[in-house]
mmCIF file of C-alpha atoms in Angstrom:
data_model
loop_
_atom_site.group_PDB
_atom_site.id
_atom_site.type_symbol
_atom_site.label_atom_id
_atom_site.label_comp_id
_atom_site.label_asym_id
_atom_site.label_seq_id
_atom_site.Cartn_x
_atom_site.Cartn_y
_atom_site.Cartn_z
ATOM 1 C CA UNK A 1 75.098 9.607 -65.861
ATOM 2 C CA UNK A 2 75.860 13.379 -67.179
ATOM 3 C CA UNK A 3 73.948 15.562 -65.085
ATOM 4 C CA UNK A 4 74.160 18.181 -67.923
ATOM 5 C CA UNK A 5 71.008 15.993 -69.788
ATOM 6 C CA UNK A 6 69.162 16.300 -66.942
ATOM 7 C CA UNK A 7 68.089 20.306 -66.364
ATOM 8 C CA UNK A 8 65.359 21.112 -68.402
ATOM 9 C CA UNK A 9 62.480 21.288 -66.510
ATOM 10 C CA UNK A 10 58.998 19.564 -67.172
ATOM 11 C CA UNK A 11 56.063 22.608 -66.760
ATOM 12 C CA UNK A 12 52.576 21.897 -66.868
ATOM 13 C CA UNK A 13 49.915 24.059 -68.483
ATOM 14 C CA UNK A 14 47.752 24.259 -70.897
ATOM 15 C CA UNK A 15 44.182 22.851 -71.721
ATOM 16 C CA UNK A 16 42.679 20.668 -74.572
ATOM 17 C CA UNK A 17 39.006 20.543 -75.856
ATOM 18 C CA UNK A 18 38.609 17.404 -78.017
ATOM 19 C CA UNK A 19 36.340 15.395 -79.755
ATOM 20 C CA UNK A 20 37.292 12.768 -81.803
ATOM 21 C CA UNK A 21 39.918 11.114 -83.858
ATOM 22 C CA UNK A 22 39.721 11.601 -87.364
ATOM 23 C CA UNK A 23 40.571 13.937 -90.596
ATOM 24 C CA UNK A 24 40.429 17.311 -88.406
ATOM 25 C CA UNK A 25 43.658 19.217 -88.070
ATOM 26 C CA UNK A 26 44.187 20.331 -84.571
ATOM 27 C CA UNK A 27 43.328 23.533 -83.532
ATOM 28 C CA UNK A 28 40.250 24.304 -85.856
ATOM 29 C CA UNK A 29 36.751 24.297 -85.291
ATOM 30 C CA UNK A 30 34.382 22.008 -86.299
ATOM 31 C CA UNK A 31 32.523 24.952 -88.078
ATOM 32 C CA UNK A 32 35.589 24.895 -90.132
ATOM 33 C CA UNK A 33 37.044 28.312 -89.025
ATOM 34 C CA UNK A 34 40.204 28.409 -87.855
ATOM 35 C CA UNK A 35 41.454 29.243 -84.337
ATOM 36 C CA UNK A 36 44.491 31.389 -83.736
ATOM 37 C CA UNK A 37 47.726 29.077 -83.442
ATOM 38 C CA UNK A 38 50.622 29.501 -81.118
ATOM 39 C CA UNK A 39 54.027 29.513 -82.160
ATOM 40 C CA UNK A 40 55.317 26.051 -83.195
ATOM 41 C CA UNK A 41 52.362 24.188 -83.739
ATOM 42 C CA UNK A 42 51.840 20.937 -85.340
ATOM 43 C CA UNK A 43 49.406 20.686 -88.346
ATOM 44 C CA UNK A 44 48.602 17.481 -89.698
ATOM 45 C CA UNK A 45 46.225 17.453 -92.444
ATOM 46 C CA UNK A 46 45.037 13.972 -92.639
ATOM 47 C CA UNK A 47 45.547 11.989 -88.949
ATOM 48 C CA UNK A 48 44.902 8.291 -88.925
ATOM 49 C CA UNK A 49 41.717 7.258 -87.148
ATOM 50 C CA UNK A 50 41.131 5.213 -83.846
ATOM 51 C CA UNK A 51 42.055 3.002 -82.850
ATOM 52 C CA UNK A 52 45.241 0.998 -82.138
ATOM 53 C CA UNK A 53 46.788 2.249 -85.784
ATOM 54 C CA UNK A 54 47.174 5.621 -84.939
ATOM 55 C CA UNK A 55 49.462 4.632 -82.141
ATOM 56 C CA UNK A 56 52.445 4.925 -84.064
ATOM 57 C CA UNK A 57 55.635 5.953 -83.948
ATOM 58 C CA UNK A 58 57.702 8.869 -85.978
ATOM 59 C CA UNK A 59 61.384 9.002 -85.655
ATOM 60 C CA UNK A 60 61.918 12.031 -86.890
ATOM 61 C CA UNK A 61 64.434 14.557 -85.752
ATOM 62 C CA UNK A 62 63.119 17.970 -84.508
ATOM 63 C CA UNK A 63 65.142 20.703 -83.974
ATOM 64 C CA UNK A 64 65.785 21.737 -80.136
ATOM 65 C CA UNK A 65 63.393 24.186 -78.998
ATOM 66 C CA UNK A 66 62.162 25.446 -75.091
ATOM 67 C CA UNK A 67 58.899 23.308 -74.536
ATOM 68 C CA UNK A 68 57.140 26.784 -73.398
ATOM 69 C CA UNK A 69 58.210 27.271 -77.172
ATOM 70 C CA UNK A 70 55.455 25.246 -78.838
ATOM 71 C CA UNK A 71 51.673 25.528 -79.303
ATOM 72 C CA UNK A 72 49.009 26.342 -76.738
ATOM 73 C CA UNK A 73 47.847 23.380 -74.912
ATOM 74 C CA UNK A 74 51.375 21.433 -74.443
ATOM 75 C CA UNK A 75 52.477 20.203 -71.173
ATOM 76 C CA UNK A 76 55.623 19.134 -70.358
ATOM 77 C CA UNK A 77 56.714 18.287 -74.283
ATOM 78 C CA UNK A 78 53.528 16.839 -74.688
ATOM 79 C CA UNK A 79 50.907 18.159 -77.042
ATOM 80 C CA UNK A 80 47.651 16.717 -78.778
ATOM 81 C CA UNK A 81 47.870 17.278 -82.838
ATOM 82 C CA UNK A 82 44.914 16.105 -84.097
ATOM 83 C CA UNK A 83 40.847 16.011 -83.038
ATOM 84 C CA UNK A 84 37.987 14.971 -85.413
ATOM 85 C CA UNK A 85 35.109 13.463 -86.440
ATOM 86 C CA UNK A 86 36.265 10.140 -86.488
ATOM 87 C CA UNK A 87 33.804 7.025 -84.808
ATOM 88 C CA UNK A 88 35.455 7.408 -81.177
ATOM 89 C CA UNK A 89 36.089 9.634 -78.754
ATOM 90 C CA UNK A 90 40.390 10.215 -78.706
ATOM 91 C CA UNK A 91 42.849 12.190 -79.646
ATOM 92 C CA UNK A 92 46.688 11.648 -80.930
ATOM 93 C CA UNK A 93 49.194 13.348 -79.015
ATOM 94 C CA UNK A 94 53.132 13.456 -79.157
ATOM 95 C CA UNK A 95 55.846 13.456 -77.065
ATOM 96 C CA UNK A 96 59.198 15.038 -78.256
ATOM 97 C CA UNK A 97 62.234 14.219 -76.167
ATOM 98 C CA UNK A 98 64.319 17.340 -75.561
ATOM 99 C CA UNK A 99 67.277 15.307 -73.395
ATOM 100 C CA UNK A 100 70.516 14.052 -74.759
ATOM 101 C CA UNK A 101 69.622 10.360 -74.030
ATOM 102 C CA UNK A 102 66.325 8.373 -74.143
ATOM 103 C CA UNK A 103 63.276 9.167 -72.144
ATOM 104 C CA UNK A 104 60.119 7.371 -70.687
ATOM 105 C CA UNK A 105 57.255 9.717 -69.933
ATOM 106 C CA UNK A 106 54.275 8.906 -68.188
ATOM 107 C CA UNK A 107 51.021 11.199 -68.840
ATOM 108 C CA UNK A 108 48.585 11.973 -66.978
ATOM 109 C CA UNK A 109 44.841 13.136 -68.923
ATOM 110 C CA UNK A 110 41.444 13.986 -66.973
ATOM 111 C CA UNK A 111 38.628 13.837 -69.322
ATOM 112 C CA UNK A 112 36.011 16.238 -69.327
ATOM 113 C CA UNK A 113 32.431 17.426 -70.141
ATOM 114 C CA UNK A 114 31.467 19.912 -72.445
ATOM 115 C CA UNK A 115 31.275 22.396 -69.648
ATOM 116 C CA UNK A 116 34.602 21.555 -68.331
ATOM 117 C CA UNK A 117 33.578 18.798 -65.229
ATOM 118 C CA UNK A 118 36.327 16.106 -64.738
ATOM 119 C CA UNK A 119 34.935 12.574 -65.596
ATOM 120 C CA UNK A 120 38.033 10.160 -65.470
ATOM 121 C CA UNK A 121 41.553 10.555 -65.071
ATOM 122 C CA UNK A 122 44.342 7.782 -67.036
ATOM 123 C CA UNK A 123 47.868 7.539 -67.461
ATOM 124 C CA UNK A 124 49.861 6.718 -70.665
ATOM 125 C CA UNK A 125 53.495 5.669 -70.675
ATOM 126 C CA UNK A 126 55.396 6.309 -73.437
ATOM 127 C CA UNK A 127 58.809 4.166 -72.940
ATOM 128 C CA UNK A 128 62.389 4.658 -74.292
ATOM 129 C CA UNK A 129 61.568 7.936 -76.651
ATOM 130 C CA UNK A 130 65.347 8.755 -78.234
ATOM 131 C CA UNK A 131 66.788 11.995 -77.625
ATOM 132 C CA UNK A 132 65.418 14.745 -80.413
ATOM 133 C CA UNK A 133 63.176 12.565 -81.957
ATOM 134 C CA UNK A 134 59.194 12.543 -81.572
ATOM 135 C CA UNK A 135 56.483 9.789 -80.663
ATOM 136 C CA UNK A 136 53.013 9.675 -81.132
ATOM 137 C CA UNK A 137 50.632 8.163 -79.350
ATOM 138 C CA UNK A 138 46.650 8.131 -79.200
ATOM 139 C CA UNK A 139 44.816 8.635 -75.845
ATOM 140 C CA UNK A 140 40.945 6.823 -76.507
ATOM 141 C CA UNK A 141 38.474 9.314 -74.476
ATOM 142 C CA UNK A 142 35.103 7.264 -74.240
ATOM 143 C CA UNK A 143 37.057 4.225 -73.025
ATOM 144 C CA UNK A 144 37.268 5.781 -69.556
ATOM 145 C CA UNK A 145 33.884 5.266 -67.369
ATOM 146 C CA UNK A 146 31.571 8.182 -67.325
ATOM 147 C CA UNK A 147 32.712 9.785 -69.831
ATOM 148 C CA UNK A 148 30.074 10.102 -73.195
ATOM 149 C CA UNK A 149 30.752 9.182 -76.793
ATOM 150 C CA UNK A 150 29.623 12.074 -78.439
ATOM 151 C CA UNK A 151 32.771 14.195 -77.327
ATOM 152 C CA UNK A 152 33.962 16.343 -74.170
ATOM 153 C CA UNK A 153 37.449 17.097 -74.215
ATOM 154 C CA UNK A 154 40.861 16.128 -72.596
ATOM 155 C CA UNK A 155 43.258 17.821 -70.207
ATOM 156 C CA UNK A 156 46.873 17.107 -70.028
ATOM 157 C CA UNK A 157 46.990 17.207 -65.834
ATOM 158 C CA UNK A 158 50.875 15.726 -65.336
ATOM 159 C CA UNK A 159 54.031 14.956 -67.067
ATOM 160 C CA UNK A 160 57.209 13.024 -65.960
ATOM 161 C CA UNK A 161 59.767 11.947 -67.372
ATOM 162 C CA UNK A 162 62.824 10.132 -66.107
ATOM 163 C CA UNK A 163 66.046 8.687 -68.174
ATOM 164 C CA UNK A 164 64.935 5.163 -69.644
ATOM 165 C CA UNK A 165 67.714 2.821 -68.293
ATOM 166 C CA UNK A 166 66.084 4.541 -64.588
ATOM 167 C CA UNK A 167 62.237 3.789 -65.252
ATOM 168 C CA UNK A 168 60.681 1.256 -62.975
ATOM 169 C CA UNK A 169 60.144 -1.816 -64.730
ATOM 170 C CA UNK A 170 56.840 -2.383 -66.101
ATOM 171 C CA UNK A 171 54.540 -5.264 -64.094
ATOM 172 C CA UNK A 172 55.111 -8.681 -65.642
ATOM 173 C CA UNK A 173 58.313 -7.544 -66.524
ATOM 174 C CA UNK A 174 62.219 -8.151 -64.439
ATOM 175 C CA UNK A 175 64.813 -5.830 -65.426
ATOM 176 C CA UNK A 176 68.600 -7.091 -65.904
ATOM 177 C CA UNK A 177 69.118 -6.757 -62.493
ATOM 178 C CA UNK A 178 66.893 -9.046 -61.498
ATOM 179 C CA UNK A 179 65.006 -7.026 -58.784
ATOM 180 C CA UNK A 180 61.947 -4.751 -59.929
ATOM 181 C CA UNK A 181 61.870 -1.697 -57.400
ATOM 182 C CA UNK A 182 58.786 0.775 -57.699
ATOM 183 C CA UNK A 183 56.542 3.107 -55.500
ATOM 184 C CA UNK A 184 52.476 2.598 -54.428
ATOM 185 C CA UNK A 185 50.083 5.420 -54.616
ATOM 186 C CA UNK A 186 50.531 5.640 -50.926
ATOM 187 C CA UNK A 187 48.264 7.500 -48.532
ATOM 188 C CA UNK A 188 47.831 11.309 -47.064
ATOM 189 C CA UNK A 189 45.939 12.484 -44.136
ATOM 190 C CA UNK A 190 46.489 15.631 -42.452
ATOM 191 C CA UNK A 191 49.387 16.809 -44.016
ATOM 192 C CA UNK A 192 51.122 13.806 -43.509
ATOM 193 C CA UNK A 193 52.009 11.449 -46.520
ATOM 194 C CA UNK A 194 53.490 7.940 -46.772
ATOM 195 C CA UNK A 195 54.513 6.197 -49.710
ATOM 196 C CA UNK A 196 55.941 2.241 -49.610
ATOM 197 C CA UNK A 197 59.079 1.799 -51.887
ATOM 198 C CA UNK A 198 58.216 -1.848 -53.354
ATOM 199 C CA UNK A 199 61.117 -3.894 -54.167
ATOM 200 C CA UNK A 200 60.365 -7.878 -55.865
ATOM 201 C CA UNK A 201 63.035 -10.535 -56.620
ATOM 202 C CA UNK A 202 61.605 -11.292 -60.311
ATOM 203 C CA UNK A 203 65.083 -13.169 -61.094
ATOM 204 C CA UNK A 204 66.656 -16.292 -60.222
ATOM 205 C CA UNK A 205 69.249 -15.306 -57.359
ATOM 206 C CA UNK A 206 68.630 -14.278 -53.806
ATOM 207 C CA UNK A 207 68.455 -10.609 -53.077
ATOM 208 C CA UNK A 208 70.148 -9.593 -49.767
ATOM 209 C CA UNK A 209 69.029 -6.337 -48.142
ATOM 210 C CA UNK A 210 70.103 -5.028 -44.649
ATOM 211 C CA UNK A 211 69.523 -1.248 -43.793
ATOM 212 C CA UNK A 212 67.694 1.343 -45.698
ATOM 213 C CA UNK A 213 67.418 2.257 -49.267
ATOM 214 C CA UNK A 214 69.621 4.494 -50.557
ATOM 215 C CA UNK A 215 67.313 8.378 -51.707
ATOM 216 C CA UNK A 216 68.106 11.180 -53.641
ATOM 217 C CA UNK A 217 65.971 13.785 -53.934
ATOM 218 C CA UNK A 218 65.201 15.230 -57.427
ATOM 219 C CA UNK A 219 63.368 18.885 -57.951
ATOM 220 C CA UNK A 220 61.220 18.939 -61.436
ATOM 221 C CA UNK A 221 64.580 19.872 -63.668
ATOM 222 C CA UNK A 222 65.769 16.293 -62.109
ATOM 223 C CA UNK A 223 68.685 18.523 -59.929
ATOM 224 C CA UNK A 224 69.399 17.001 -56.379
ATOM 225 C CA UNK A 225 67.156 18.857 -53.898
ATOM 226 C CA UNK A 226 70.348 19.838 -51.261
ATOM 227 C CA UNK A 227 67.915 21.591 -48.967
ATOM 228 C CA UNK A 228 65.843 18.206 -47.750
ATOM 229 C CA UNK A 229 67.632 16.016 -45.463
ATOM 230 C CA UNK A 230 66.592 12.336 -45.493
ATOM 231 C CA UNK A 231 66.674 10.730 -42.158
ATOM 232 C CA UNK A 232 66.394 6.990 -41.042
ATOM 233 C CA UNK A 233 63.619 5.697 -39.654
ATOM 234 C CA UNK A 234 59.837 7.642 -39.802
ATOM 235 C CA UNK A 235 59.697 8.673 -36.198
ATOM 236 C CA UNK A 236 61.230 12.001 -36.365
ATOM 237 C CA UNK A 237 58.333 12.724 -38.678
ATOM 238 C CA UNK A 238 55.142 10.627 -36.644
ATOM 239 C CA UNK A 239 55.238 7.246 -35.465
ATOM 240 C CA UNK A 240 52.263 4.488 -36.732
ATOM 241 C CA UNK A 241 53.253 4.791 -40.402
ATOM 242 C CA UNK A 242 55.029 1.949 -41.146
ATOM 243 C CA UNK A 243 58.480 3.497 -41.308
ATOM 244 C CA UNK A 244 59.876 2.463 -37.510
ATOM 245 C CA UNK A 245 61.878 -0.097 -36.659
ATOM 246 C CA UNK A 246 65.317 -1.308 -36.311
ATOM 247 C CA UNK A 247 66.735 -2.509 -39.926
ATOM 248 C CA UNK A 248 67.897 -6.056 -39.833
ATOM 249 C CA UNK A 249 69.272 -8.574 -42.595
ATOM 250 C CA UNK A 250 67.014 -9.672 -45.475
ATOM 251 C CA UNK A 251 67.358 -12.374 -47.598
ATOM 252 C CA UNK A 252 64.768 -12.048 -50.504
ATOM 253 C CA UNK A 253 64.224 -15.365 -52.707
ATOM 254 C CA UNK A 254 63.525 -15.105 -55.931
ATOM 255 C CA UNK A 255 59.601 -14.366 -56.230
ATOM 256 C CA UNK A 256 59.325 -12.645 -52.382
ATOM 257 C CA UNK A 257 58.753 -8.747 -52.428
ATOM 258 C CA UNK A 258 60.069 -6.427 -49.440
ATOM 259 C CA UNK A 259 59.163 -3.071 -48.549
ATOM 260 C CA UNK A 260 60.323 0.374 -47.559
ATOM 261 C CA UNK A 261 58.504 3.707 -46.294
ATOM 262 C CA UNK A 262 59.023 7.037 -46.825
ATOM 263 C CA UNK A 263 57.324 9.591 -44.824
ATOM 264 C CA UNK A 264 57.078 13.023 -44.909
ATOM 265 C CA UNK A 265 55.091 16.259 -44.189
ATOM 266 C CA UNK A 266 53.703 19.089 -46.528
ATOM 267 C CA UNK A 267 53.836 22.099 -43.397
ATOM 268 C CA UNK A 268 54.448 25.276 -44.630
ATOM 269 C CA UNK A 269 55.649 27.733 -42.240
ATOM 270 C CA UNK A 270 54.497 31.301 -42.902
ATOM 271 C CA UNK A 271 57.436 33.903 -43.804
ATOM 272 C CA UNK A 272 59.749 30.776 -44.129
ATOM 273 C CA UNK A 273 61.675 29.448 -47.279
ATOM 274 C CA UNK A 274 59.981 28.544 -50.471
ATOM 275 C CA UNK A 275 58.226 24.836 -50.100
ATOM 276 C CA UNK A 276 60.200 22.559 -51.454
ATOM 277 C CA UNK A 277 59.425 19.982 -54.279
ATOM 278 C CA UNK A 278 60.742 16.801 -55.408
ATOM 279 C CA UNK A 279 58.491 14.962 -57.696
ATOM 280 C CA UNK A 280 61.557 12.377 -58.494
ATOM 281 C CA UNK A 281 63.489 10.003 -56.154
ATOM 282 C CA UNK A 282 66.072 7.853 -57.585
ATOM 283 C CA UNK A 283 66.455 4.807 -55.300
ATOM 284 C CA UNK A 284 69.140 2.195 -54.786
ATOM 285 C CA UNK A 285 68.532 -0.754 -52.712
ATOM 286 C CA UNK A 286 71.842 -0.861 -51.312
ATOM 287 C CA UNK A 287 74.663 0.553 -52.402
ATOM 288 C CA UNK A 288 76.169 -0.688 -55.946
ATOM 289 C CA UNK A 289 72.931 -1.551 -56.848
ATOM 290 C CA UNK A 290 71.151 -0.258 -60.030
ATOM 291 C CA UNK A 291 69.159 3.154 -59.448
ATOM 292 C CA UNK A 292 65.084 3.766 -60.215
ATOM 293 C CA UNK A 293 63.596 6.810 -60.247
ATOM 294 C CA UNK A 294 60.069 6.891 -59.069
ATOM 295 C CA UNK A 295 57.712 10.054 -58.622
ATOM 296 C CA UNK A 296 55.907 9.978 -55.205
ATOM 297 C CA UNK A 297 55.502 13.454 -55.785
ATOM 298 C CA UNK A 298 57.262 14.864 -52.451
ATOM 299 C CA UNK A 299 55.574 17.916 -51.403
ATOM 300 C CA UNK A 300 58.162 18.625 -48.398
ATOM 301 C CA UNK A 301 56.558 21.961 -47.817
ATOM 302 C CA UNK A 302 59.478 24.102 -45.694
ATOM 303 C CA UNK A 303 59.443 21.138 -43.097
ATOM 304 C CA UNK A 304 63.329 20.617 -44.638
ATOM 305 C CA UNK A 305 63.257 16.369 -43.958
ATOM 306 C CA UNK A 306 62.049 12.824 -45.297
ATOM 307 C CA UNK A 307 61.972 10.186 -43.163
ATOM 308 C CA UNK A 308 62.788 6.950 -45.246
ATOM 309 C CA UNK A 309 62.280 3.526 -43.022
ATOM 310 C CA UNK A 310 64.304 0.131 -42.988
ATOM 311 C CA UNK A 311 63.851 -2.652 -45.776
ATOM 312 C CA UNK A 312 61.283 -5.259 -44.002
ATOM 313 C CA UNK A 313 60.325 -8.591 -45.965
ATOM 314 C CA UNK A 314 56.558 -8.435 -47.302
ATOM 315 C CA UNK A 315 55.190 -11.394 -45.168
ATOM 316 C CA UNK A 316 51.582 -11.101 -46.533
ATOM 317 C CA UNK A 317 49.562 -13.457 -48.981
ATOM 318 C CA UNK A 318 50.882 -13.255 -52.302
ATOM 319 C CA UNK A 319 53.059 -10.544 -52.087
ATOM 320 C CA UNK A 320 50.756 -7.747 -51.587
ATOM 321 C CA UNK A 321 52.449 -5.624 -48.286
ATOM 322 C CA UNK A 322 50.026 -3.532 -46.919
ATOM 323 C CA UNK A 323 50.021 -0.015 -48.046
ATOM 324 C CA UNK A 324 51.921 2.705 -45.288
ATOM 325 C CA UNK A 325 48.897 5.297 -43.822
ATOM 326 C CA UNK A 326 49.344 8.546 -42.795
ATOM 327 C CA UNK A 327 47.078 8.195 -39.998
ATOM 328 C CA UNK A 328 48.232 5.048 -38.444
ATOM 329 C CA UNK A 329 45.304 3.007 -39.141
ATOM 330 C CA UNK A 330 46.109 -0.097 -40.903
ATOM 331 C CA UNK A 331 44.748 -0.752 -44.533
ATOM 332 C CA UNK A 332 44.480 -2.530 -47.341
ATOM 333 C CA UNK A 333 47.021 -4.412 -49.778
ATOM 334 C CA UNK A 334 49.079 -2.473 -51.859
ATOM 335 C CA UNK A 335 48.242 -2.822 -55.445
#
């Protein structure tokens, strides 16, 4: 893969009040004035209404442009274009793909009240978005719990985006490969966070693992973070988390799962180097095998390491291993 379509960099910023979908062009009041508009912004004068119509797609071709380049309020390439009067709570939004190959972006929103308190978060994927060309999507507010249906508003919190042939597969589905590899939500206490790398034999071969999976560290521009070292095994960063052990063959039939963990810590040391970052990971099982790039968000603070652990076969009822904790306690299933 070129690493010269990987650099530009998602940033996060920006807030959006909204209230509904409808005829109301973004950025205007519902007094009907008008409220100053940055540079680049989208009007659209009639938007399609809630709800699953207005999640269409356009196709066409913007020019290249900085994302800091567009109007107030976008995050990461993503901006909301319409609000309104419409009969629900939601707003479109767009995502414009600035790479040279395709994209899938994941979103994350918080919903808010009319004084700004965070109701609900979600998360909308938008999958496979072709290089300079621009999707829309609609994001439907009073579907989330707690949140009322007379209005609020909507902040963009997160934005990722990795290269499409590299997004974990979506549940229910099995890549070509045969093997679905993603990460869990994972668990934090202390400073110390652990994440399980999930790996599931969805095709019709057996899967044979033995030793750890293959990391590279990605900053937010998707550039390799050189400064982190990734060690084997968890124990050089705290034992109890999952990630011990000696790695040993696997054979994974088709429908068994195995698991991996990663383990790190978020110290920063006063007058030491900037923290470091690395929101992406692309993983291979083994080598040759086809990479994934998951986000377990790796807030490495200035501790310099990762500690990744050895591939162990998910022994639990129907697949679910049990999630890694930072604190050594067991827990639940991960979802």
């Amino acid at each position: 893969m070129p690493a010269a379509s990987l650099t530009r960099p998602l940033a996060v910023a920006g807030v959006l009040l909204l209230t509904a979908c409808g005829t109301q062009e973004a950025n205007s009041r519902s007094d009907g004035s008008s409220q100053p508009r940055g540079p680049g912004a989208t009007e659209i004068a009639s938007a399609r209404p809630c709800p699953a119509e207005s999640a269409g797609a356009s196709t066409a071709p913007r020019p290249s442009a900085s994302p800091r380049d567009r109007s107030d309020g976008l995050v990461g390439g993503v901006t909301v274009i319409t609000v309104g009067d419409g009969p629900r709570a939601c707003a479109q939004f767009q995502v414009t793909n600035h790479e040279a190959e395709p994209f899938t972006y994941t979103i994350s929103f918080t919903a808010q009240s009319a004084t700004g308190e965070a109701l609900a978060n979600t998360e909308q994927t938008v999958a496979s978005v072709p290089p300079g060309r621009t999707v829309r999507r609609t994001v439907v507010v009073d579907d989330l719990p707690g949140v009322p249906a007379d209005g609020g508003g909507v902040k963009i919190t997160k934005v990722r985006g990795v290269p499409a042939d590299e997004a974990p597969a979506s549940a229910g589905s099995c890549p070509a490969s045969g093997v679905r590899v993603h990460a869990d939500e994972g668990s934090a206490a202390m400073g110390l966070r652990a994440v399980s790398l999930r790996l599931e034999n969805c095709g019709t071969r057996v899967t044979r693992l033995n030793g750890y999976p293959l990391l590279q560290l990605l900053d937010d521009g998707h550039q390799p973070l050189g400064d982190v070292r990734v060690l084997h095994g968890g124990s050089a960063i705290a034992t109890g988390t999952g990630a011990d052990g000696e790695p040993r063959p696997l054979a994974v039939r088709p429908g068994e799962r195995a698991y991996a963990v990663l383990v790190w810590r978020n110290t920063v040391d006063n007058g030491a180097a900037e923290p470091a970052h690395a929101p992406y990971v692309r993983v291979r099982a083994k080598p040759g095998a086809d990479p994934v790039m998951v986000t377990p968000e790796l807030d490495v603070g200035t501790t310099g390491r990762v500690g990744i652990g050895p591939w162990k076969k998910d022994e639990t009822a129907g697949g679910g291993a049990t999630r890694p904790t930072a604190s050594g306690a067991p827990s639940g299933p991960a979802s």
